Amino acid sequence: MAQLLEWFTVNRLSLNLDKKCYSIFGPRRKDASGLNLYINGKITQNVKCCKYLGILIDTDLKWQDHINYVYHKLNKFTSIFYKIRNKLPQEVLKMIYFAFVHTHLH
């Protein structure tokens, strides 16, 4: 972990120490409750699901957390579109769709 932190520093990258976490993947992953992982003197939390580049990845790689996240986000936009469907022109509705909804589906 010290080498990784040094690599970040040398390449002028920063690691947000408040958002860092780790997961153990695999069919026979071991219990990590006794494993303490430190970066720059701060303990890193072991999580079953973490967000990476907008995608929720769980330790079982079943994607259910990510599917639920996208579903709820799109459900919110569906209700918004329902309310504004008759108030805005079709072209504006298309622009809103491609700005907020299409990116999540794509």
mmCIF file with all atom_site columns, C-alpha atoms in Angstrom:
data_model
loop_
_atom_site.group_PDB
_atom_site.id
_atom_site.type_symbol
_atom_site.label_atom_id
_atom_site.label_alt_id
_atom_site.label_comp_id
_atom_site.label_asym_id
_atom_site.label_entity_id
_atom_site.label_seq_id
_atom_site.pdbx_PDB_ins_code
_atom_site.Cartn_x
_atom_site.Cartn_y
_atom_site.Cartn_z
_atom_site.occupancy
_atom_site.B_iso_or_equiv
_atom_site.pdbx_formal_charge
_atom_site.auth_seq_id
_atom_site.auth_comp_id
_atom_site.auth_asym_id
_atom_site.auth_atom_id
_atom_site.pdbx_PDB_model_num
ATOM 1   C CA . MET A 1 1   ? 0.000   0.000   0.000   1.00 0.00 ? 1   MET A CA 1
ATOM 2   C CA . ALA A 1 2   ? 2.933   2.309   0.670   1.00 0.00 ? 2   ALA A CA 1
ATOM 3   C CA . GLN A 1 3   ? 4.209   1.670   -2.861  1.00 0.00 ? 3   GLN A CA 1
ATOM 4   C CA . LEU A 1 4   ? 0.792   2.394   -4.295  1.00 0.00 ? 4   LEU A CA 1
ATOM 5   C CA . LEU A 1 5   ? 0.581   5.687   -2.394  1.00 0.00 ? 5   LEU A CA 1
ATOM 6   C CA . GLU A 1 6   ? 4.102   6.552   -3.593  1.00 0.00 ? 6   GLU A CA 1
ATOM 7   C CA . TRP A 1 7   ? 3.080   5.776   -7.203  1.00 0.00 ? 7   TRP A CA 1
ATOM 8   C CA . PHE A 1 8   ? 0.128   8.149   -6.857  1.00 0.00 ? 8   PHE A CA 1
ATOM 9   C CA . THR A 1 9   ? 2.413   10.875  -5.535  1.00 0.00 ? 9   THR A CA 1
ATOM 10  C CA . VAL A 1 10  ? 5.063   10.415  -8.249  1.00 0.00 ? 10  VAL A CA 1
ATOM 11  C CA . ASN A 1 11  ? 2.389   10.563  -10.961 1.00 0.00 ? 11  ASN A CA 1
ATOM 12  C CA . ARG A 1 12  ? 0.804   13.657  -9.408  1.00 0.00 ? 12  ARG A CA 1
ATOM 13  C CA . LEU A 1 13  ? -2.404  11.862  -8.544  1.00 0.00 ? 13  LEU A CA 1
ATOM 14  C CA . SER A 1 14  ? -4.280  12.085  -5.306  1.00 0.00 ? 14  SER A CA 1
ATOM 15  C CA . LEU A 1 15  ? -6.092  9.415   -3.375  1.00 0.00 ? 15  LEU A CA 1
ATOM 16  C CA . ASN A 1 16  ? -9.124  10.559  -1.426  1.00 0.00 ? 16  ASN A CA 1
ATOM 17  C CA . LEU A 1 17  ? -8.434  8.909   1.912   1.00 0.00 ? 17  LEU A CA 1
ATOM 18  C CA . ASP A 1 18  ? -12.018 9.531   3.073   1.00 0.00 ? 18  ASP A CA 1
ATOM 19  C CA . LYS A 1 19  ? -13.517 7.563   0.156   1.00 0.00 ? 19  LYS A CA 1
ATOM 20  C CA . LYS A 1 20  ? -11.115 4.642   0.038   1.00 0.00 ? 20  LYS A CA 1
ATOM 21  C CA . CYS A 1 21  ? -12.325 1.116   0.724   1.00 0.00 ? 21  CYS A CA 1
ATOM 22  C CA . TYR A 1 22  ? -11.531 -2.423  -0.345  1.00 0.00 ? 22  TYR A CA 1
ATOM 23  C CA . SER A 1 23  ? -13.351 -5.636  -1.191  1.00 0.00 ? 23  SER A CA 1
ATOM 24  C CA . ILE A 1 24  ? -12.240 -9.211  -1.612  1.00 0.00 ? 24  ILE A CA 1
ATOM 25  C CA . PHE A 1 25  ? -13.575 -10.937 -4.734  1.00 0.00 ? 25  PHE A CA 1
ATOM 26  C CA . GLY A 1 26  ? -13.760 -14.577 -5.669  1.00 0.00 ? 26  GLY A CA 1
ATOM 27  C CA . PRO A 1 27  ? -15.749 -17.739 -5.075  1.00 0.00 ? 27  PRO A CA 1
ATOM 28  C CA . ARG A 1 28  ? -13.644 -18.757 -2.058  1.00 0.00 ? 28  ARG A CA 1
ATOM 29  C CA . ARG A 1 29  ? -12.895 -15.400 -0.514  1.00 0.00 ? 29  ARG A CA 1
ATOM 30  C CA . LYS A 1 30  ? -11.754 -15.539 3.037   1.00 0.00 ? 30  LYS A CA 1
ATOM 31  C CA . ASP A 1 31  ? -13.258 -13.677 5.944   1.00 0.00 ? 31  ASP A CA 1
ATOM 32  C CA . ALA A 1 32  ? -11.524 -10.298 6.068   1.00 0.00 ? 32  ALA A CA 1
ATOM 33  C CA . SER A 1 33  ? -12.797 -9.281  9.487   1.00 0.00 ? 33  SER A CA 1
ATOM 34  C CA . GLY A 1 34  ? -9.335  -9.715  10.997  1.00 0.00 ? 34  GLY A CA 1
ATOM 35  C CA . LEU A 1 35  ? -7.552  -7.955  8.146   1.00 0.00 ? 35  LEU A CA 1
ATOM 36  C CA . ASN A 1 36  ? -6.539  -4.362  8.795   1.00 0.00 ? 36  ASN A CA 1
ATOM 37  C CA . LEU A 1 37  ? -5.409  -2.461  5.720   1.00 0.00 ? 37  LEU A CA 1
ATOM 38  C CA . TYR A 1 38  ? -3.753  0.914   6.312   1.00 0.00 ? 38  TYR A CA 1
ATOM 39  C CA . ILE A 1 39  ? -3.025  3.668   3.808   1.00 0.00 ? 39  ILE A CA 1
ATOM 40  C CA . ASN A 1 40  ? -0.994  6.600   5.031   1.00 0.00 ? 40  ASN A CA 1
ATOM 41  C CA . GLY A 1 41  ? -1.642  5.580   8.623   1.00 0.00 ? 41  GLY A CA 1
ATOM 42  C CA . LYS A 1 42  ? -5.442  5.470   8.219   1.00 0.00 ? 42  LYS A CA 1
ATOM 43  C CA . ILE A 1 43  ? -7.400  2.228   8.343   1.00 0.00 ? 43  ILE A CA 1
ATOM 44  C CA . THR A 1 44  ? -9.254  1.225   5.186   1.00 0.00 ? 44  THR A CA 1
ATOM 45  C CA . GLN A 1 45  ? -12.765 -0.140  5.482   1.00 0.00 ? 45  GLN A CA 1
ATOM 46  C CA . ASN A 1 46  ? -13.733 -3.542  4.076   1.00 0.00 ? 46  ASN A CA 1
ATOM 47  C CA . VAL A 1 47  ? -17.059 -3.247  2.235   1.00 0.00 ? 47  VAL A CA 1
ATOM 48  C CA . LYS A 1 48  ? -19.359 -5.671  0.431   1.00 0.00 ? 48  LYS A CA 1
ATOM 49  C CA . CYS A 1 49  ? -20.231 -3.082  -2.233  1.00 0.00 ? 49  CYS A CA 1
ATOM 50  C CA . CYS A 1 50  ? -18.396 0.015   -3.434  1.00 0.00 ? 50  CYS A CA 1
ATOM 51  C CA . LYS A 1 51  ? -18.864 2.624   -6.126  1.00 0.00 ? 51  LYS A CA 1
ATOM 52  C CA . TYR A 1 52  ? -16.178 2.808   -8.806  1.00 0.00 ? 52  TYR A CA 1
ATOM 53  C CA . LEU A 1 53  ? -16.529 5.222   -11.717 1.00 0.00 ? 53  LEU A CA 1
ATOM 54  C CA . GLY A 1 54  ? -20.293 5.357   -11.183 1.00 0.00 ? 54  GLY A CA 1
ATOM 55  C CA . ILE A 1 55  ? -20.748 1.589   -11.048 1.00 0.00 ? 55  ILE A CA 1
ATOM 56  C CA . LEU A 1 56  ? -21.638 -0.261  -7.862  1.00 0.00 ? 56  LEU A CA 1
ATOM 57  C CA . ILE A 1 57  ? -19.549 -3.434  -7.620  1.00 0.00 ? 57  ILE A CA 1
ATOM 58  C CA . ASP A 1 58  ? -20.376 -6.049  -4.996  1.00 0.00 ? 58  ASP A CA 1
ATOM 59  C CA . THR A 1 59  ? -18.143 -8.848  -3.767  1.00 0.00 ? 59  THR A CA 1
ATOM 60  C CA . ASP A 1 60  ? -20.328 -11.536 -5.375  1.00 0.00 ? 60  ASP A CA 1
ATOM 61  C CA . LEU A 1 61  ? -20.350 -9.713  -8.745  1.00 0.00 ? 61  LEU A CA 1
ATOM 62  C CA . LYS A 1 62  ? -24.125 -10.165 -8.960  1.00 0.00 ? 62  LYS A CA 1
ATOM 63  C CA . TRP A 1 63  ? -24.771 -6.481  -9.852  1.00 0.00 ? 63  TRP A CA 1
ATOM 64  C CA . GLN A 1 64  ? -28.033 -6.343  -7.878  1.00 0.00 ? 64  GLN A CA 1
ATOM 65  C CA . ASP A 1 65  ? -26.946 -3.230  -5.969  1.00 0.00 ? 65  ASP A CA 1
ATOM 66  C CA . HIS A 1 66  ? -26.080 -1.457  -9.221  1.00 0.00 ? 66  HIS A CA 1
ATOM 67  C CA . ILE A 1 67  ? -29.333 -2.532  -10.873 1.00 0.00 ? 67  ILE A CA 1
ATOM 68  C CA . ASN A 1 68  ? -31.322 -1.188  -7.907  1.00 0.00 ? 68  ASN A CA 1
ATOM 69  C CA . TYR A 1 69  ? -29.333 2.065   -7.981  1.00 0.00 ? 69  TYR A CA 1
ATOM 70  C CA . VAL A 1 70  ? -30.015 2.621   -11.704 1.00 0.00 ? 70  VAL A CA 1
ATOM 71  C CA . TYR A 1 71  ? -33.664 1.551   -11.316 1.00 0.00 ? 71  TYR A CA 1
ATOM 72  C CA . HIS A 1 72  ? -34.343 4.093   -8.567  1.00 0.00 ? 72  HIS A CA 1
ATOM 73  C CA . LYS A 1 73  ? -32.544 6.833   -10.451 1.00 0.00 ? 73  LYS A CA 1
ATOM 74  C CA . LEU A 1 74  ? -34.514 6.159   -13.647 1.00 0.00 ? 74  LEU A CA 1
ATOM 75  C CA . ASN A 1 75  ? -37.751 5.814   -11.697 1.00 0.00 ? 75  ASN A CA 1
ATOM 76  C CA . LYS A 1 76  ? -37.229 9.341   -10.364 1.00 0.00 ? 76  LYS A CA 1
ATOM 77  C CA . PHE A 1 77  ? -36.767 10.687  -13.889 1.00 0.00 ? 77  PHE A CA 1
ATOM 78  C CA . THR A 1 78  ? -39.872 8.835   -15.085 1.00 0.00 ? 78  THR A CA 1
ATOM 79  C CA . SER A 1 79  ? -42.041 10.698  -12.605 1.00 0.00 ? 79  SER A CA 1
ATOM 80  C CA . ILE A 1 80  ? -40.410 13.997  -13.584 1.00 0.00 ? 80  ILE A CA 1
ATOM 81  C CA . PHE A 1 81  ? -41.078 13.332  -17.274 1.00 0.00 ? 81  PHE A CA 1
ATOM 82  C CA . TYR A 1 82  ? -44.661 12.415  -16.472 1.00 0.00 ? 82  TYR A CA 1
ATOM 83  C CA . LYS A 1 83  ? -45.187 15.809  -14.831 1.00 0.00 ? 83  LYS A CA 1
ATOM 84  C CA . ILE A 1 84  ? -43.518 17.897  -17.561 1.00 0.00 ? 84  ILE A CA 1
ATOM 85  C CA . ARG A 1 85  ? -44.613 15.950  -20.665 1.00 0.00 ? 85  ARG A CA 1
ATOM 86  C CA . ASN A 1 86  ? -47.311 18.478  -21.646 1.00 0.00 ? 86  ASN A CA 1
ATOM 87  C CA . LYS A 1 87  ? -45.495 21.598  -20.460 1.00 0.00 ? 87  LYS A CA 1
ATOM 88  C CA . LEU A 1 88  ? -42.390 21.519  -22.675 1.00 0.00 ? 88  LEU A CA 1
ATOM 89  C CA . PRO A 1 89  ? -41.842 21.077  -26.412 1.00 0.00 ? 89  PRO A CA 1
ATOM 90  C CA . GLN A 1 90  ? -40.777 17.663  -27.717 1.00 0.00 ? 90  GLN A CA 1
ATOM 91  C CA . GLU A 1 91  ? -37.281 18.891  -28.608 1.00 0.00 ? 91  GLU A CA 1
ATOM 92  C CA . VAL A 1 92  ? -36.660 20.150  -25.071 1.00 0.00 ? 92  VAL A CA 1
ATOM 93  C CA . LEU A 1 93  ? -37.912 16.868  -23.624 1.00 0.00 ? 93  LEU A CA 1
ATOM 94  C CA . LYS A 1 94  ? -35.469 15.012  -25.907 1.00 0.00 ? 94  LYS A CA 1
ATOM 95  C CA . MET A 1 95  ? -32.608 17.203  -24.716 1.00 0.00 ? 95  MET A CA 1
ATOM 96  C CA . ILE A 1 96  ? -33.504 16.522  -21.080 1.00 0.00 ? 96  ILE A CA 1
ATOM 97  C CA . TYR A 1 97  ? -33.780 12.803  -21.795 1.00 0.00 ? 97  TYR A CA 1
ATOM 98  C CA . PHE A 1 98  ? -30.374 12.601  -23.456 1.00 0.00 ? 98  PHE A CA 1
ATOM 99  C CA . ALA A 1 99  ? -28.768 14.719  -20.723 1.00 0.00 ? 99  ALA A CA 1
ATOM 100 C CA . PHE A 1 100 ? -30.109 12.816  -17.721 1.00 0.00 ? 100 PHE A CA 1
ATOM 101 C CA . VAL A 1 101 ? -31.571 9.420   -18.679 1.00 0.00 ? 101 VAL A CA 1
ATOM 102 C CA . HIS A 1 102 ? -29.749 8.129   -21.740 1.00 0.00 ? 102 HIS A CA 1
ATOM 103 C CA . THR A 1 103 ? -26.355 8.354   -20.028 1.00 0.00 ? 103 THR A CA 1
ATOM 104 C CA . HIS A 1 104 ? -27.501 5.883   -17.352 1.00 0.00 ? 104 HIS A CA 1
ATOM 105 C CA . LEU A 1 105 ? -28.897 3.444   -19.891 1.00 0.00 ? 105 LEU A CA 1
ATOM 106 C CA . HIS A 1 106 ? -25.932 3.635   -22.188 1.00 0.00 ? 106 HIS A CA 1
#
